Short mmCIF file of C-alpha atoms in Angstrom, two decimals:
data_model
loop_
_atom_site.label_atom_id
_atom_site.label_comp_id
_atom_site.label_asym_id
_atom_site.label_seq_id
_atom_site.Cartn_x
_atom_site.Cartn_y
_atom_site.Cartn_z
CA MET A 28 24.33 -15.92 -112.56
CA ASN A 29 27.38 -17.70 -113.86
CA ASP A 30 26.93 -19.70 -116.96
CA ASP A 31 29.46 -22.44 -116.78
CA ARG A 32 29.22 -23.00 -120.48
CA ASP A 33 30.95 -19.63 -121.06
CA ASN A 34 34.01 -21.18 -119.53
CA GLY A 35 33.85 -24.27 -121.69
CA THR A 36 32.69 -26.50 -118.89
CA MET A 37 29.42 -28.26 -118.53
CA LEU A 38 27.58 -29.15 -115.39
CA ALA A 39 27.21 -32.86 -115.09
CA ASP A 40 23.68 -34.11 -115.54
CA PRO A 41 21.97 -34.61 -112.23
CA PRO A 42 21.96 -38.24 -111.06
CA ALA A 43 19.20 -40.38 -112.64
CA SER A 44 16.16 -40.39 -110.34
CA ASN A 45 15.63 -43.54 -108.34
CA ASP A 46 13.04 -45.60 -110.20
CA ARG A 47 12.44 -48.08 -107.35
CA LEU A 48 10.36 -47.60 -104.21
CA SER A 49 10.58 -49.55 -100.96
CA PHE A 50 7.77 -49.76 -98.44
CA HIS A 51 6.25 -52.10 -95.84
CA ALA A 52 2.99 -54.02 -96.12
CA SER A 53 0.93 -56.16 -93.77
CA ASP A 54 -2.44 -57.85 -93.85
CA ILE A 55 -5.55 -57.05 -91.81
CA THR A 56 -4.80 -59.60 -89.09
CA ASN A 57 -1.08 -58.77 -88.96
CA SER A 58 -0.22 -62.38 -89.80
CA PHE A 59 2.14 -61.31 -92.57
CA GLN A 60 4.56 -58.47 -92.86
CA LEU A 61 6.34 -57.76 -96.13
CA ASP A 62 9.24 -55.58 -97.14
CA VAL A 63 8.47 -54.61 -100.72
CA THR A 64 10.58 -53.00 -103.44
CA VAL A 65 8.79 -52.13 -106.67
CA ASP A 66 9.19 -50.21 -109.88
CA ARG A 67 7.72 -46.78 -109.18
CA ALA A 68 5.75 -46.77 -112.40
CA LEU A 69 3.67 -49.82 -111.54
CA PRO A 70 -0.01 -49.10 -110.90
CA VAL A 71 -1.20 -49.50 -107.33
CA SER A 72 -3.75 -52.11 -108.45
CA THR A 73 -1.02 -54.25 -110.04
CA VAL A 74 1.10 -54.10 -106.91
CA ALA A 75 -1.86 -55.02 -104.68
CA ARG A 76 -2.80 -57.96 -106.88
CA SER A 77 0.78 -59.19 -107.02
CA LEU A 78 1.28 -58.99 -103.25
CA ALA A 79 -1.93 -60.91 -102.67
CA ALA A 80 -0.82 -63.60 -105.10
CA ARG A 81 2.59 -63.89 -103.45
CA LEU A 82 0.90 -64.45 -100.11
CA GLY A 83 -1.33 -67.15 -101.59
CA LEU A 84 -4.46 -65.11 -100.92
CA PRO A 85 -7.69 -65.94 -102.79
CA ASP A 86 -7.77 -64.84 -106.43
CA SER A 87 -11.50 -64.15 -106.35
CA THR A 88 -11.25 -61.11 -104.09
CA PRO A 89 -9.96 -57.69 -105.16
CA TYR A 90 -7.37 -56.19 -102.85
CA ALA A 91 -6.51 -52.59 -102.14
CA LEU A 92 -3.59 -50.94 -100.45
CA ARG A 93 -4.57 -48.75 -97.53
CA ASP A 94 -2.21 -46.22 -96.05
CA ALA A 95 -1.64 -47.41 -92.48
CA GLU A 96 -1.66 -43.87 -91.07
CA SER A 97 -4.55 -42.26 -92.91
CA GLU A 98 -7.95 -43.76 -93.58
CA THR A 99 -7.59 -43.80 -97.33
CA TYR A 100 -7.14 -46.43 -99.96
CA LEU A 101 -4.43 -45.62 -102.48
CA GLU A 102 -5.82 -44.66 -105.90
CA GLU A 103 -5.77 -47.88 -107.87
CA GLU A 104 -4.73 -46.40 -111.20
CA SER A 105 -2.05 -44.14 -109.76
CA SER A 106 1.52 -45.25 -110.01
CA ILE A 107 2.82 -46.59 -106.71
CA GLY A 108 5.65 -44.10 -106.85
CA THR A 109 3.27 -41.13 -106.71
CA ALA A 110 0.90 -42.72 -104.22
CA LEU A 111 3.45 -43.63 -101.55
CA LYS A 112 6.50 -42.15 -99.88
CA PRO A 113 9.57 -44.33 -99.37
CA GLY A 114 9.36 -46.36 -96.19
CA ALA A 115 5.59 -45.94 -95.89
CA ALA A 116 3.44 -48.65 -94.33
CA VAL A 117 0.35 -50.00 -96.07
CA VAL A 118 -2.22 -52.65 -95.24
CA LEU A 119 -3.22 -55.12 -97.92
CA THR A 120 -6.98 -54.93 -97.46
CA PRO A 121 -9.46 -57.25 -99.12
CA LYS A 122 -12.44 -55.49 -100.63
CA ALA A 123 -14.70 -58.24 -99.51
CA HIS A 124 -18.17 -57.97 -98.05
CA LEU A 125 -20.22 -60.17 -95.82
CA GLY A 126 -23.56 -61.16 -97.18
CA MET B 2 5.26 -70.47 -107.50
CA PRO B 3 4.77 -68.05 -104.63
CA ALA B 4 7.33 -68.56 -101.89
CA ILE B 5 4.69 -69.10 -99.29
CA ILE B 6 3.64 -72.41 -100.84
CA ASP B 7 7.06 -73.80 -101.72
CA SER B 8 6.50 -76.61 -99.21
CA LEU B 9 3.35 -77.80 -101.01
CA ARG B 10 3.71 -80.81 -103.28
CA CYS B 11 0.92 -81.03 -105.81
CA PRO B 12 1.82 -82.98 -108.97
CA TRP B 13 -1.65 -82.39 -110.31
CA SER B 14 -3.26 -79.98 -112.67
CA LEU B 15 -6.64 -79.34 -111.05
CA SER B 16 -9.62 -77.72 -112.70
CA ILE B 17 -13.28 -77.14 -111.96
CA VAL B 18 -15.36 -77.91 -115.03
CA LEU B 19 -18.78 -76.32 -115.39
CA HIS B 20 -21.59 -77.99 -117.31
CA THR B 21 -25.14 -76.97 -117.98
CA LYS B 22 -27.57 -78.38 -115.47
CA ASP B 23 -28.61 -81.24 -117.70
CA ASP B 24 -25.02 -82.47 -117.97
CA GLY B 25 -24.68 -80.82 -121.35
CA PRO B 26 -21.54 -79.45 -122.96
CA VAL B 27 -18.73 -77.89 -121.01
CA LEU B 28 -19.34 -74.23 -120.24
CA ALA B 29 -15.92 -73.49 -118.82
CA SER B 30 -12.86 -75.08 -117.27
CA GLU B 31 -11.45 -73.03 -114.41
CA PRO B 32 -8.00 -73.87 -113.04
CA VAL B 33 -7.75 -74.40 -109.30
CA MET B 34 -5.06 -71.92 -108.26
CA ALA B 35 -2.59 -72.27 -105.45
CA GLY B 36 -4.42 -69.59 -103.48
CA ASP B 37 -7.67 -71.55 -103.70
CA LEU B 38 -6.14 -74.29 -101.57
CA PHE B 39 -4.54 -72.08 -98.96
CA PRO B 40 -7.36 -72.25 -96.38
CA ALA B 41 -7.51 -76.04 -96.65
CA ARG B 42 -3.75 -76.17 -96.40
CA ALA B 43 -3.96 -74.08 -93.22
CA GLU B 44 -6.50 -76.56 -91.87
CA ALA B 45 -4.10 -79.46 -92.53
CA TRP B 46 -1.38 -77.52 -90.67
CA MET B 47 -3.76 -77.11 -87.75
CA GLU B 48 -4.57 -80.85 -87.71
CA ALA B 49 -0.91 -81.90 -87.90
CA CYS B 50 0.64 -79.37 -85.55
CA LEU B 51 -1.58 -76.99 -83.63
CA ARG B 52 -3.90 -79.70 -82.30
CA HIS B 53 -0.94 -81.77 -81.12
CA GLY B 54 0.95 -79.46 -78.83
CA CYS B 55 3.03 -77.80 -81.56
CA PRO B 56 1.60 -74.28 -81.92
CA ASP B 57 5.02 -72.80 -82.57
CA ILE B 58 5.51 -74.64 -85.87
CA THR B 59 4.77 -72.23 -88.71
CA ILE B 60 2.73 -73.30 -91.70
CA GLU B 61 5.68 -72.48 -93.95
CA SER B 62 7.83 -75.17 -92.35
CA VAL B 63 5.29 -77.95 -92.82
CA SER B 64 5.54 -80.06 -95.96
CA MET B 65 2.22 -80.99 -97.52
CA GLU B 66 0.99 -83.14 -100.34
CA VAL B 67 -2.21 -82.83 -102.33
CA SER B 68 -3.87 -85.82 -103.95
CA PRO B 69 -7.25 -86.23 -105.65
CA LEU B 70 -9.96 -88.44 -104.20
CA ARG B 71 -10.77 -90.39 -107.34
CA ILE B 72 -14.25 -91.38 -108.32
CA SER B 73 -12.82 -94.21 -110.36
CA ALA B 74 -9.37 -95.40 -111.34
CA ASP B 75 -9.83 -94.69 -115.05
CA SER B 76 -11.42 -91.28 -114.71
CA ALA B 77 -9.85 -87.88 -114.34
CA GLN B 78 -12.86 -86.88 -112.26
CA ALA B 79 -12.39 -86.57 -108.51
CA SER B 80 -14.86 -86.17 -105.67
CA GLY B 81 -12.46 -83.96 -103.75
CA LEU B 82 -8.90 -83.55 -102.56
CA ARG B 83 -6.87 -84.84 -99.66
CA ILE B 84 -4.17 -82.60 -98.17
CA VAL B 85 -1.73 -84.41 -95.90
CA ALA B 86 0.59 -82.33 -93.70
CA THR B 87 3.64 -83.76 -91.94
CA ASN B 88 4.61 -82.40 -88.55
CA PRO B 89 8.37 -81.67 -88.90
CA VAL B 90 8.95 -82.32 -85.18
CA THR B 91 6.96 -85.51 -84.54
CA GLY B 92 6.85 -86.84 -88.12
CA LYS B 93 3.13 -87.52 -87.68
CA HIS B 94 0.56 -86.64 -90.28
CA GLY B 95 -2.59 -84.56 -90.15
CA SER B 96 -4.95 -84.50 -93.08
CA VAL B 97 -7.96 -82.70 -94.46
CA ASP B 98 -10.41 -84.06 -97.01
CA VAL B 99 -11.81 -81.25 -99.12
CA ALA B 100 -15.09 -82.24 -100.75
CA ILE B 101 -15.94 -80.65 -104.06
CA GLU B 102 -18.14 -78.23 -102.17
CA GLY B 103 -14.93 -76.87 -100.68
CA LEU B 104 -14.00 -75.66 -104.18
CA ARG B 105 -17.33 -73.98 -104.80
CA HIS B 106 -15.62 -70.60 -104.84
CA VAL B 107 -13.61 -71.69 -107.88
CA ALA B 108 -16.83 -72.59 -109.71
CA ALA B 109 -18.31 -69.26 -108.63
CA ARG B 110 -15.31 -67.45 -110.10
CA ALA B 111 -15.92 -69.13 -113.45
CA SER B 112 -19.65 -68.50 -113.34
CA ARG B 113 -19.14 -64.79 -112.69
CA ARG B 114 -17.03 -64.60 -115.81
CA LEU B 115 -19.63 -66.51 -117.81
CA VAL B 116 -22.32 -64.07 -116.66
CA ALA B 117 -20.12 -61.12 -117.65
CA GLN B 118 -19.67 -62.73 -121.07
CA GLY B 119 -23.42 -63.29 -121.46
CA ILE B 120 -23.03 -67.06 -121.64
CA LEU B 121 -24.92 -67.50 -118.38
CA LYS B 122 -27.57 -65.27 -116.83
CA GLU B 123 -27.85 -64.40 -113.16
CA GLY B 124 -29.81 -67.19 -111.50
CA ASP B 125 -28.91 -69.86 -114.07
CA THR B 126 -27.88 -73.15 -112.49
CA TYR B 127 -24.96 -75.32 -113.48
CA VAL B 128 -23.12 -78.44 -112.40
CA TYR B 129 -19.46 -78.33 -111.49
CA LEU B 130 -17.02 -81.22 -111.39
CA LEU B 131 -13.41 -81.56 -110.30
CA ASN B 132 -10.82 -82.83 -112.79
CA ALA B 133 -7.35 -83.92 -111.78
CA GLU B 134 -4.64 -84.79 -114.29
CA LYS B 135 -0.92 -85.22 -113.87
CA GLY B 136 0.76 -81.84 -114.09
CA GLU B 137 1.33 -78.78 -111.94
CA LEU B 138 -0.87 -76.67 -109.75
CA ALA B 139 -1.70 -73.39 -111.45
CA ALA B 140 -0.07 -70.31 -109.99
CA PRO B 141 -0.60 -66.69 -110.99
CA ALA B 142 2.03 -65.15 -113.23
CA GLU B 143 4.67 -63.21 -111.31
CA THR B 144 4.70 -59.50 -111.97
CA ASP B 145 8.05 -58.10 -113.04
CA GLY B 146 9.50 -55.28 -111.04
CA ILE B 147 8.34 -56.46 -107.61
CA GLU B 148 10.58 -57.94 -104.93
CA THR B 149 9.28 -59.05 -101.57
CA SER B 150 10.64 -60.35 -98.32
CA VAL B 151 7.92 -62.00 -96.25
CA VAL B 152 7.91 -62.13 -92.47
CA HIS B 153 5.38 -64.42 -90.84
CA ALA B 154 4.18 -63.39 -87.41
CA PRO B 155 4.43 -66.19 -84.85
CA LEU B 156 1.23 -67.60 -83.39
CA LEU B 157 1.18 -66.74 -79.70
CA CYS B 158 -0.58 -69.53 -77.82
CA PRO B 159 -0.91 -69.25 -74.04
CA ARG B 160 -0.63 -72.70 -72.47
CA ILE B 161 -3.74 -73.27 -70.37
CA GLU B 162 -5.16 -76.48 -68.91
CA LEU B 163 -8.28 -77.10 -70.97
CA ASP B 164 -10.05 -79.29 -68.37
CA ALA B 165 -9.88 -76.54 -65.78
CA VAL B 166 -11.46 -74.09 -68.19
CA LEU B 167 -14.21 -76.43 -69.41
CA ALA B 168 -15.13 -77.16 -65.79
CA ARG B 169 -16.25 -73.53 -65.56
CA ALA B 170 -18.08 -73.49 -68.91
CA VAL B 171 -21.51 -74.62 -70.13
CA PRO B 172 -22.43 -75.75 -73.64
CA TYR B 173 -24.43 -73.17 -75.60
CA ALA B 174 -27.95 -74.54 -76.03
CA GLY B 175 -29.78 -71.73 -77.78
CA ALA B 176 -31.79 -71.96 -81.00
CA GLY B 177 -29.54 -72.95 -83.88
CA THR B 178 -27.21 -75.01 -81.70
CA ALA B 179 -25.11 -77.26 -83.92
CA GLU B 180 -25.12 -80.96 -83.25
CA ALA B 181 -21.73 -82.42 -82.47
CA SER B 182 -21.16 -84.67 -85.47
CA GLY B 183 -18.16 -85.89 -87.40
CA PRO B 184 -14.62 -85.69 -86.02
CA PRO B 185 -14.33 -83.76 -82.75
CA TRP B 186 -14.03 -80.00 -83.13
CA TRP B 187 -11.32 -78.12 -81.29
CA PRO B 188 -12.96 -76.60 -78.21
CA LEU B 189 -14.32 -73.05 -78.38
CA LEU B 190 -15.31 -70.76 -75.55
CA PHE B 191 -17.13 -67.45 -75.60
CA THR B 192 -17.23 -65.22 -72.54
CA ARG B 193 -20.83 -64.30 -71.80
CA ASP B 194 -20.07 -60.63 -72.19
CA ALA B 195 -18.45 -61.14 -75.61
CA PHE B 196 -21.32 -63.33 -76.77
CA GLU B 197 -23.90 -60.77 -75.70
CA ARG B 198 -22.08 -58.02 -77.55
CA ALA B 199 -21.56 -60.14 -80.66
CA GLU B 200 -25.28 -60.76 -80.89
CA ARG B 201 -26.16 -57.14 -80.08
CA TYR B 202 -23.89 -55.76 -82.81
CA ALA B 203 -25.12 -58.37 -85.28
CA ARG B 204 -28.79 -57.59 -84.65
CA ALA B 205 -28.39 -53.81 -84.48
CA GLY B 206 -29.44 -53.62 -88.14
CA GLU B 207 -32.89 -55.06 -87.36
CA ALA B 208 -34.01 -51.56 -86.39
CA ALA B 209 -33.39 -50.10 -89.85
CA THR B 210 -36.03 -49.93 -92.59
CA PRO B 211 -35.44 -52.15 -94.41
CA PRO B 212 -33.23 -54.12 -92.01
CA VAL B 213 -29.52 -54.05 -92.83
CA GLU B 214 -26.55 -56.24 -92.02
CA THR B 215 -24.41 -55.09 -89.09
CA GLY B 216 -21.77 -56.82 -87.01
CA GLY B 217 -18.49 -56.94 -85.14
CA MET B 218 -15.05 -58.50 -85.24
CA LEU B 219 -14.30 -61.21 -82.71
CA VAL B 220 -11.17 -60.89 -80.58
CA GLY B 221 -9.59 -63.50 -78.38
CA MET B 222 -6.79 -66.01 -78.00
CA THR B 223 -5.69 -69.27 -79.55
CA CYS B 224 -4.58 -71.46 -76.63
CA SER B 225 -2.78 -74.75 -76.27
CA CYS B 226 -3.48 -77.30 -73.54
CA PRO B 227 -0.14 -78.45 -72.05
CA ARG B 228 -1.63 -81.80 -71.01
CA THR B 229 -3.50 -82.89 -74.16
CA GLY B 230 -1.78 -80.69 -76.76
CA GLU B 231 -5.22 -79.66 -78.05
CA LEU B 232 -5.79 -76.25 -79.56
CA PHE B 233 -8.74 -74.25 -78.26
CA LEU B 234 -10.06 -70.74 -78.71
CA ALA B 235 -11.38 -68.22 -76.22
CA ILE B 236 -13.37 -65.25 -77.58
CA THR B 237 -13.12 -62.50 -75.00
CA ASP B 238 -14.07 -59.31 -76.84
CA VAL B 239 -15.95 -57.96 -79.84
CA ILE B 240 -15.23 -54.76 -81.80
CA GLU B 241 -18.24 -53.24 -83.51
CA VAL B 242 -17.74 -52.65 -87.25
CA ARG B 243 -18.58 -48.97 -87.75
CA ASP B 244 -18.54 -46.70 -90.83
CA ALA B 245 -19.35 -49.68 -93.01
CA ASP B 246 -21.56 -49.84 -96.10
CA GLN B 247 -24.59 -51.53 -94.54
CA ARG B 248 -27.21 -52.95 -96.89
CA GLU B 249 -30.05 -55.40 -96.65
CA PHE B 250 -27.95 -58.31 -97.88
CA SER B 251 -24.38 -57.14 -97.42
CA LEU B 252 -21.96 -55.53 -95.00
CA LEU B 253 -18.82 -53.98 -96.52
CA PRO B 254 -16.26 -52.57 -94.05
CA SER B 255 -14.74 -49.32 -95.28
CA SER B 256 -11.14 -48.22 -94.95
CA ARG B 257 -12.21 -46.28 -91.82
CA SER B 258 -13.80 -49.43 -90.43
CA TRP B 259 -10.61 -51.42 -90.82
CA LYS B 260 -8.41 -48.65 -89.49
CA SER B 261 -10.57 -48.39 -86.38
CA VAL B 262 -10.63 -52.15 -85.82
CA GLN B 263 -6.88 -52.44 -86.22
CA ALA B 264 -6.21 -49.53 -83.88
CA ILE B 265 -8.35 -51.09 -81.17
CA VAL B 266 -6.68 -54.48 -81.57
CA ARG B 267 -3.26 -52.81 -81.31
CA SER B 268 -4.23 -51.17 -78.04
CA MET B 269 -5.58 -54.49 -76.71
CA ARG B 270 -2.37 -56.25 -77.66
CA ALA B 271 -0.34 -53.69 -75.75
CA GLU B 272 -1.87 -55.27 -72.62
CA ASN B 273 -2.00 -58.85 -73.88
CA PRO B 274 0.05 -59.71 -76.98
CA ALA B 275 -1.81 -63.01 -77.39
CA LEU B 276 -5.03 -61.24 -78.39
CA GLN B 277 -5.87 -61.31 -82.09
CA LEU B 278 -8.74 -61.08 -84.53
CA LEU B 279 -10.40 -64.50 -84.57
CA GLY B 280 -13.45 -63.96 -86.74
CA GLN B 281 -16.60 -61.94 -87.15
CA ALA B 282 -20.27 -62.04 -86.27
CA HIS B 283 -22.95 -60.35 -88.35
CA GLY B 284 -26.70 -60.31 -88.73
CA HIS B 285 -28.80 -61.67 -91.53
CA ASN B 286 -31.49 -59.32 -90.38
CA TRP B 287 -33.93 -59.68 -93.24
CA VAL B 288 -37.25 -61.46 -92.71
CA PRO B 289 -37.26 -65.06 -94.00
CA ALA B 290 -39.23 -65.39 -97.21
CA GLY B 291 -42.43 -67.33 -97.63
CA PRO B 292 -45.25 -68.48 -95.33
CA PRO B 293 -44.74 -71.22 -92.75
CA CYS B 294 -44.60 -74.72 -94.25
CA GLU B 295 -47.06 -77.55 -93.59
CA ARG B 296 -44.88 -78.89 -90.77
CA CYS B 297 -44.82 -75.64 -88.86
CA ALA B 298 -47.55 -76.61 -86.45
CA THR B 299 -45.88 -79.87 -85.43
CA ALA B 300 -42.12 -79.51 -85.94
CA ALA B 301 -40.21 -78.84 -82.73
CA VAL B 302 -37.60 -76.77 -84.54
CA CYS B 303 -38.07 -74.54 -87.57
CA ALA B 304 -35.21 -75.14 -89.98
CA ARG B 305 -36.12 -72.36 -92.41
CA SER B 306 -34.01 -69.52 -91.16
CA THR B 307 -31.72 -66.78 -92.35
CA CYS B 308 -28.85 -68.38 -90.43
CA PHE B 309 -26.64 -69.75 -93.16
CA ALA B 310 -23.10 -69.02 -94.28
CA SER B 311 -23.42 -67.48 -97.74
CA LEU B 312 -20.95 -67.60 -100.61
CA ASP B 313 -20.04 -63.99 -99.79
CA ASP B 314 -19.41 -64.95 -96.16
CA GLY B 315 -17.06 -67.72 -97.32
CA ASP B 316 -15.21 -65.36 -99.66
CA PHE B 317 -14.82 -62.82 -96.84
CA MET B 318 -13.44 -65.41 -94.42
CA ARG B 319 -10.97 -66.75 -97.01
CA ALA B 320 -9.76 -63.25 -97.83
CA VAL B 321 -9.47 -61.86 -94.29
CA PHE B 322 -8.39 -65.01 -92.41
CA PRO B 323 -6.50 -67.13 -94.96
CA ARG B 324 -3.98 -68.41 -92.46
CA ALA B 325 -6.47 -68.93 -89.62
CA PRO B 326 -8.49 -72.10 -90.18
CA TRP B 327 -9.96 -71.59 -86.69
CA ALA B 328 -11.53 -68.24 -87.70
CA LEU B 329 -15.20 -67.99 -86.79
CA CYS B 330 -18.24 -66.77 -88.69
CA GLY B 331 -21.12 -66.01 -86.35
CA ILE B 332 -24.52 -65.35 -87.87
CA ALA B 333 -27.56 -63.97 -86.10
CA GLY B 334 -30.86 -64.39 -87.87
CA SER B 335 -34.43 -65.55 -87.48
CA ASN B 336 -36.66 -68.30 -88.75
CA VAL B 337 -40.08 -68.24 -90.37
CA ARG B 338 -41.66 -68.41 -86.93
CA ARG B 339 -39.76 -65.20 -86.12
CA ASP B 340 -37.71 -67.04 -83.49
CA ARG B 341 -34.24 -65.60 -83.03
CA VAL B 342 -31.55 -68.03 -84.17
CA TRP B 343 -27.79 -67.90 -83.76
CA LYS B 344 -25.22 -70.11 -85.49
CA LEU B 345 -21.47 -70.19 -85.30
CA TYR B 346 -19.55 -71.50 -88.30
CA ALA B 347 -15.95 -72.64 -88.59
CA GLN B 348 -13.94 -74.27 -91.34
CA ARG B 349 -14.00 -78.01 -91.84
CA GLY B 350 -12.83 -79.59 -95.09
CA GLY B 351 -12.50 -76.12 -96.55
CA VAL B 352 -16.21 -75.41 -95.96
CA LEU B 353 -17.88 -73.33 -93.26
CA GLU B 354 -19.86 -75.69 -91.04
CA PRO B 355 -21.96 -74.94 -87.96
CA ARG B 356 -20.24 -76.00 -84.78
CA PRO B 357 -20.97 -76.13 -81.04
CA PHE B 358 -19.32 -73.93 -78.41
CA HIS B 359 -19.28 -73.20 -74.68
CA LEU B 360 -20.12 -70.09 -72.70
CA ILE B 361 -17.90 -69.07 -69.81
CA ASP B 362 -18.27 -66.24 -67.30
CA SER B 363 -14.74 -64.95 -67.72
CA PHE B 364 -11.41 -65.87 -69.25
CA ASP B 365 -8.21 -64.11 -68.39
CA LEU B 366 -4.59 -65.11 -68.34
CA ALA B 367 -4.06 -64.35 -64.65
CA HIS B 368 -5.98 -67.43 -63.59
CA PRO B 369 -4.56 -70.01 -64.03
CA PRO B 370 -0.94 -68.93 -64.53
CA VAL B 371 0.22 -69.38 -68.11
CA SER B 372 3.31 -69.01 -70.23
CA ILE B 373 3.54 -67.58 -73.72
CA THR B 374 4.87 -70.00 -76.34
CA PRO B 375 8.42 -69.03 -77.45
CA THR B 376 8.74 -67.45 -80.89
CA HIS B 377 9.58 -69.90 -83.68
CA ARG B 378 12.04 -68.50 -86.16
CA THR B 379 12.63 -69.84 -89.63
CA SER B 380 14.63 -68.50 -92.49
CA HIS B 381 14.69 -69.48 -96.12
CA ALA B 382 17.63 -67.96 -97.88
CA SER B 383 16.44 -68.95 -101.33
CA ASN B 384 13.22 -67.04 -101.11
CA GLU B 385 14.15 -64.47 -98.48
CA ILE B 386 11.59 -65.48 -95.88
CA ALA B 387 12.84 -64.58 -92.41
CA ALA B 388 11.03 -64.32 -89.10
CA ARG B 389 11.48 -61.36 -86.86
CA PRO B 390 9.36 -59.72 -84.19
CA VAL B 391 6.10 -58.36 -85.44
CA ARG B 392 6.30 -54.63 -86.01
CA ARG B 393 3.63 -52.88 -83.89
#
């Protein structure tokens, strides 16, 4: 394996990783659709809460992000960057119960 | 301020103040947030636009103003709020008066915190009042690092002559029928098949030991009468809520429940794009508490039933249908006499109230011929709201 440093040259550092993630979100009734770009490091719970607030949804209800393809809620304490792939679609789902 | 409420003018700082039951010291002062008013705001939009032949005007394009309904000129205390919406096409106003009961969920939010802090105990009672002082409506702090572009799906309203439809319908007259009181409700029709299934899914939990809450999501169309301009609803289908956490006093849809419901709605909309989720029906299947009262032998109707819209039901409707003031909450229950009772609730003044409805044998778009309302597009460069076709 060539070691470029033997020749007095250095490989440039790889480009800085993209620290932003873009994805799509909608609500249960499909009344809203959002294009979202977030810092990858933000927790899923923070992103869900912020999206709900931006849509003027009730503050009293917790919201989760549900992957539109699978059946699963995204882990709330995971960073959004590890929980979602770029361009994914999620549904902003209220964790509300009838009573 | 969230972009979605930029058209709301509210030069008031609103708060719900909790006192001990005997009007003692203040327990807490909870700000009324912008999101707390969204359902009432949607109702004002409905009154100004949708009930007057303008179903293609989006809520975002309607300017609104909030003002307190003062108890007295020299007091900050208010008995409620008035939200006035202005139709941007006709210039006419539609308004909603929200009584303090319509802000009960704000008081409940404060009380939950007080219970968590040990200041109140579960079951303690309190009094809540509305204060309004000059200022700004509270809005949640924006989170750094998040950018959004919001697209609002247009409301598809088939134009159908209401008189022709009502001529084929009969008023529901079962136990629990709501009296027609107050301002006229927008008309509501249930196909017989959908009504039967709504009740069947709601009461399915009666068979469990102990009984549990079960239910279904209502599907149908919001329609506009071309002659009167009135908005009306037709419920034509019900999707059973499966894979839910079913308990004696609660029904919590799971992620699988919602995925299934949404998949079914998508397939329905492939045939008829005007179909949408319009509410839910569930069963309060527990047995009413207590023996019959002294009037039981003589009263024609037993009013002690499990058919009531609970605080949880209100929270659910606000969270799932925030932009749909026409969304329905059907409740199947029973009274102390063990009679089966059914009530249908809809939003009025920000509160779920029982309302009347009609039954119809069938409702489909082929008869009479209809047209789909054209898509209304708006764009707001400053906050990046733009309308485009809903992604399926």
